[in-house]
Short mmCIF file of C-alpha atoms in Angstrom, two decimals:
data_model
loop_
_atom_site.label_atom_id
_atom_site.label_comp_id
_atom_site.label_asym_id
_atom_site.label_seq_id
_atom_site.Cartn_x
_atom_site.Cartn_y
_atom_site.Cartn_z
CA MET A 1 69.14 -27.57 -56.36
CA GLN A 2 66.07 -25.63 -55.23
CA LEU A 3 64.93 -25.51 -51.61
CA LEU A 4 61.67 -24.13 -50.24
CA LEU A 5 61.94 -22.55 -46.77
CA ILE A 6 58.69 -22.14 -44.83
CA ASP A 7 59.35 -19.86 -41.85
CA ASP A 8 57.62 -16.73 -40.63
CA HIS A 9 60.83 -15.08 -39.33
CA PRO A 10 62.61 -13.01 -42.02
CA LEU A 11 65.84 -13.15 -40.03
CA ILE A 12 65.85 -16.94 -40.37
CA HIS A 13 65.49 -16.48 -44.13
CA LEU A 14 68.57 -14.25 -44.22
CA ALA A 15 70.59 -16.52 -41.93
CA LEU A 16 69.87 -19.66 -43.95
CA GLN A 17 70.52 -17.91 -47.25
CA ALA A 18 73.95 -16.88 -45.95
CA LEU A 19 74.61 -20.37 -44.58
CA LEU A 20 73.63 -22.08 -47.82
CA ALA A 21 75.68 -19.65 -49.90
CA ASP A 22 78.69 -20.57 -47.76
CA PHE A 23 78.65 -24.33 -48.37
CA GLN A 24 76.34 -24.86 -51.36
CA PRO A 25 76.56 -21.86 -53.70
CA ALA A 26 74.55 -23.69 -56.36
CA VAL A 27 71.58 -24.16 -54.02
CA ARG A 28 68.70 -21.73 -54.57
CA LEU A 29 66.56 -20.99 -51.52
CA GLN A 30 63.02 -19.65 -51.92
CA PRO A 31 61.68 -18.42 -48.58
CA VAL A 32 57.96 -18.01 -47.80
CA LEU A 33 56.33 -16.68 -44.66
CA SER A 34 53.22 -18.85 -44.43
CA ILE A 35 51.68 -22.21 -45.26
CA ALA A 36 49.35 -20.50 -47.73
CA ALA A 37 52.37 -19.12 -49.60
CA ALA A 38 53.99 -22.57 -49.49
CA ARG A 39 50.92 -24.16 -51.08
CA ALA A 40 51.05 -21.54 -53.82
CA ALA A 41 54.74 -22.25 -54.43
CA LEU A 42 54.23 -26.02 -54.56
CA GLN A 43 52.23 -26.02 -57.77
CA PRO A 44 52.85 -28.70 -60.45
CA GLY A 45 56.32 -28.27 -61.92
CA HIS A 46 57.59 -26.37 -58.87
CA GLY A 47 61.10 -27.84 -59.15
CA PHE A 48 61.86 -27.97 -55.43
CA GLU A 49 64.06 -30.82 -54.21
CA LEU A 50 63.80 -30.19 -50.46
CA VAL A 51 61.42 -28.38 -48.10
CA LEU A 52 62.62 -26.80 -44.85
CA LEU A 53 59.57 -26.46 -42.58
CA ASP A 54 59.35 -24.50 -39.34
CA LEU A 55 56.86 -26.15 -36.98
CA GLN A 56 55.94 -22.93 -35.15
CA LEU A 57 54.12 -20.76 -37.66
CA HIS A 58 52.02 -18.37 -35.59
CA GLU A 59 48.59 -20.01 -35.32
CA GLU A 60 49.24 -22.55 -38.11
CA ASP A 61 49.95 -26.19 -37.26
CA GLY A 62 53.30 -27.24 -38.70
CA PHE A 63 52.69 -30.90 -37.91
CA ALA A 64 49.40 -30.85 -39.80
CA PHE A 65 51.12 -29.28 -42.80
CA LEU A 66 53.87 -31.90 -42.59
CA ASP A 67 51.15 -34.55 -42.98
CA GLU A 68 49.71 -32.58 -45.89
CA LEU A 69 53.10 -32.39 -47.58
CA ARG A 70 53.74 -36.11 -47.22
CA GLU A 71 50.31 -36.86 -48.67
CA ALA A 72 50.32 -34.34 -51.52
CA HIS A 73 54.05 -34.54 -52.38
CA PRO A 74 55.30 -37.94 -51.16
CA GLU A 75 58.39 -37.74 -53.38
CA LEU A 76 59.53 -34.39 -51.88
CA PRO A 77 61.86 -34.67 -48.83
CA VAL A 78 60.98 -32.48 -45.85
CA ALA A 79 63.38 -31.32 -43.13
CA VAL A 80 61.76 -29.90 -40.01
CA MET A 81 63.25 -26.94 -38.16
CA SER A 82 62.01 -25.89 -34.74
CA ALA A 83 62.82 -23.86 -31.66
CA SER A 84 61.67 -26.88 -29.65
CA ASP A 85 64.20 -29.51 -28.59
CA SER A 86 61.55 -31.83 -27.15
CA MET A 87 62.20 -35.50 -27.90
CA SER A 88 58.46 -36.03 -28.34
CA ASP A 89 58.49 -33.46 -31.15
CA VAL A 90 61.54 -35.14 -32.72
CA ILE A 91 59.86 -38.55 -32.65
CA ARG A 92 56.58 -37.18 -33.99
CA ALA A 93 58.26 -35.34 -36.88
CA ILE A 94 60.33 -38.33 -38.01
CA ASP A 95 57.38 -40.67 -37.58
CA GLN A 96 55.36 -38.37 -39.85
CA GLY A 97 58.00 -38.76 -42.55
CA ALA A 98 60.41 -35.86 -42.03
CA MET A 99 63.97 -36.50 -43.22
CA ALA A 100 65.43 -34.38 -40.43
CA TYR A 101 64.69 -32.50 -37.23
CA ILE A 102 66.95 -29.48 -36.87
CA PRO A 103 66.62 -27.48 -33.63
CA LYS A 104 67.14 -23.76 -34.17
CA THR A 105 69.17 -23.69 -30.96
CA ILE A 106 72.11 -25.58 -32.45
CA GLU A 107 75.34 -23.83 -33.39
CA PRO A 108 75.61 -22.46 -36.95
CA ALA A 109 78.48 -24.82 -37.76
CA LEU A 110 76.39 -27.79 -36.67
CA MET A 111 73.37 -26.57 -38.63
CA LYS A 112 75.64 -26.34 -41.67
CA GLU A 113 76.69 -29.97 -41.19
CA ALA A 114 73.07 -31.01 -40.67
CA LEU A 115 71.98 -29.32 -43.89
CA GLU A 116 74.89 -30.89 -45.77
CA LEU A 117 73.75 -34.29 -44.52
CA VAL A 118 70.12 -33.72 -45.53
CA VAL A 119 71.03 -32.30 -48.95
CA SER A 120 73.16 -35.40 -49.59
CA GLY A 121 70.20 -37.67 -48.74
CA GLY A 122 71.02 -38.52 -45.13
CA ILE A 123 68.79 -38.35 -42.08
CA TYR A 124 69.47 -35.89 -39.26
CA ILE A 125 68.36 -36.55 -35.70
CA PRO A 126 69.59 -34.29 -32.87
CA SER A 127 71.77 -35.84 -30.21
CA MET A 128 69.21 -36.52 -27.49
CA ARG A 129 68.56 -39.56 -25.39
CA MET A 130 65.86 -41.97 -26.52
CA ASN A 131 64.65 -44.70 -24.17
CA GLY A 132 67.74 -44.06 -22.07
CA VAL A 133 70.15 -44.72 -24.96
CA PRO A 134 71.86 -41.85 -26.81
CA PRO A 135 71.94 -42.04 -30.61
CA PRO A 136 75.22 -43.34 -32.05
CA PRO A 137 77.69 -40.66 -33.15
CA ALA A 138 78.63 -40.18 -36.76
CA PRO A 139 82.27 -39.56 -37.62
CA GLY A 140 83.34 -36.15 -36.37
CA GLN A 141 79.95 -35.09 -35.04
CA ALA A 142 77.94 -36.67 -32.25
CA ALA A 143 74.70 -34.96 -33.24
CA LEU A 144 74.55 -36.33 -36.78
CA THR A 145 73.19 -39.75 -37.57
CA ALA A 146 73.22 -41.09 -41.10
CA PRO A 147 72.24 -44.75 -40.83
CA PRO A 148 74.97 -46.82 -42.50
CA PRO A 149 73.72 -49.87 -44.38
CA PRO A 150 73.81 -52.85 -42.00
CA ARG A 151 75.96 -55.74 -43.18
CA PRO A 152 74.19 -58.79 -44.63
CA GLN A 153 74.80 -60.88 -41.51
CA ALA A 154 73.13 -58.18 -39.42
CA LEU A 155 70.05 -58.29 -41.64
CA ASP A 156 70.05 -62.08 -41.42
CA LYS A 157 69.80 -61.78 -37.66
CA LEU A 158 66.66 -59.69 -38.11
CA SER A 159 64.94 -62.52 -39.97
CA ILE A 160 63.27 -60.14 -42.41
CA THR A 161 62.51 -60.99 -46.02
CA PRO A 162 64.17 -59.35 -49.05
CA ARG A 163 60.96 -57.40 -49.66
CA GLN A 164 61.00 -56.18 -46.06
CA GLN A 165 64.61 -55.10 -46.60
CA ASP A 166 63.37 -52.99 -49.53
CA VAL A 167 60.71 -51.44 -47.30
CA LEU A 168 63.31 -50.80 -44.57
CA HIS A 169 65.47 -48.96 -47.09
CA GLY A 170 62.52 -46.72 -47.89
CA LEU A 171 61.96 -46.04 -44.20
CA LEU A 172 65.58 -44.99 -43.76
CA LEU A 173 65.14 -42.49 -46.59
CA GLY A 174 62.15 -40.95 -44.81
CA LYS A 175 59.69 -42.07 -47.47
CA PRO A 176 56.00 -42.40 -46.52
CA ASN A 177 54.26 -45.76 -46.90
CA LYS A 178 52.34 -44.60 -49.96
CA LEU A 179 55.51 -43.72 -51.89
CA ILE A 180 57.23 -46.97 -50.85
CA ALA A 181 54.18 -48.89 -52.08
CA ASN A 182 54.23 -47.09 -55.43
CA GLU A 183 57.95 -47.68 -55.94
CA LEU A 184 57.76 -51.36 -55.02
CA GLY A 185 54.51 -52.03 -56.88
CA ILE A 186 52.64 -53.28 -53.81
CA SER A 187 49.68 -52.00 -51.81
CA ALA A 188 49.96 -49.52 -48.97
CA ASP A 189 48.40 -52.12 -46.65
CA THR A 190 51.14 -54.60 -47.59
CA VAL A 191 53.78 -51.96 -46.83
CA LYS A 192 52.13 -51.32 -43.47
CA ASP A 193 52.30 -55.05 -42.67
CA HIS A 194 55.99 -55.12 -43.65
CA VAL A 195 56.71 -52.06 -41.50
CA GLN A 196 55.14 -53.73 -38.48
CA ALA A 197 57.22 -56.87 -39.13
CA ILE A 198 60.37 -54.73 -39.34
CA PHE A 199 59.50 -52.97 -36.09
CA ARG A 200 59.04 -56.34 -34.38
CA ALA A 201 62.37 -57.59 -35.75
CA LEU A 202 64.17 -54.46 -34.54
CA GLY A 203 62.31 -54.35 -31.23
CA VAL A 204 61.06 -50.80 -31.83
CA ARG A 205 57.71 -49.05 -32.13
CA THR A 206 58.40 -45.99 -34.31
CA ARG A 207 60.26 -44.94 -37.45
CA THR A 208 62.66 -42.84 -35.41
CA GLN A 209 63.60 -45.78 -33.22
CA ALA A 210 64.03 -47.92 -36.35
CA VAL A 211 66.46 -45.38 -37.82
CA LEU A 212 68.51 -45.37 -34.63
CA ALA A 213 68.42 -49.16 -34.30
CA VAL A 214 69.71 -49.69 -37.84
CA SER A 215 72.39 -47.03 -37.28
CA GLN A 216 73.53 -48.88 -34.16
CA MET A 217 73.66 -52.13 -36.13
CA GLY A 218 75.86 -50.47 -38.73
CA GLN A 219 78.19 -49.10 -36.06
CA THR A 220 78.55 -52.40 -34.21
CA ASN A 221 79.06 -54.48 -37.35
CA GLN A 222 81.81 -52.40 -38.93
#
């Protein structure tokens, strides 16, 4: 597995290389120091399976590049890393299609677990309060949240269609609307309509809140 790390701090490169070597020896990490270098690395046939993106890149806008990545490479998962632990940044990153938001302030052991979750296809959201309700804990680690599939009766309570269930699955995988549309063979506008219907059914307004709501459903229905 090949990962692209976009971070302008060489020490972070060394730390993550050591961390990845500890739990995923087969993972190859290619670090770059700038967005320009990342664009050069992400040429056709690049082979990367995950991007780790630092949001604070000197004068470059990490959020803007996150949008660019989701537009240019919708099939490529992106995990955001940041020195900020602001909930508004967490919500914005997940809403823009990031698979994870990993604060750099977390303990190395927890970062290791977060990376393991992301590499395995899960979604990582730091353990912060949202709308007064803390995210549900995952087994063994309160800061990890990998939304378990809600049971059929839980989905029935949502009153969403089978197609909307397909769209919801895409949302939980951090996929942008364009990629969901391509995979399902429907228009992006139709996906947008389904997303709004899902939000109404869940009583939420953002992707992040939808992830947490479905995770809570899975916890309460087990």
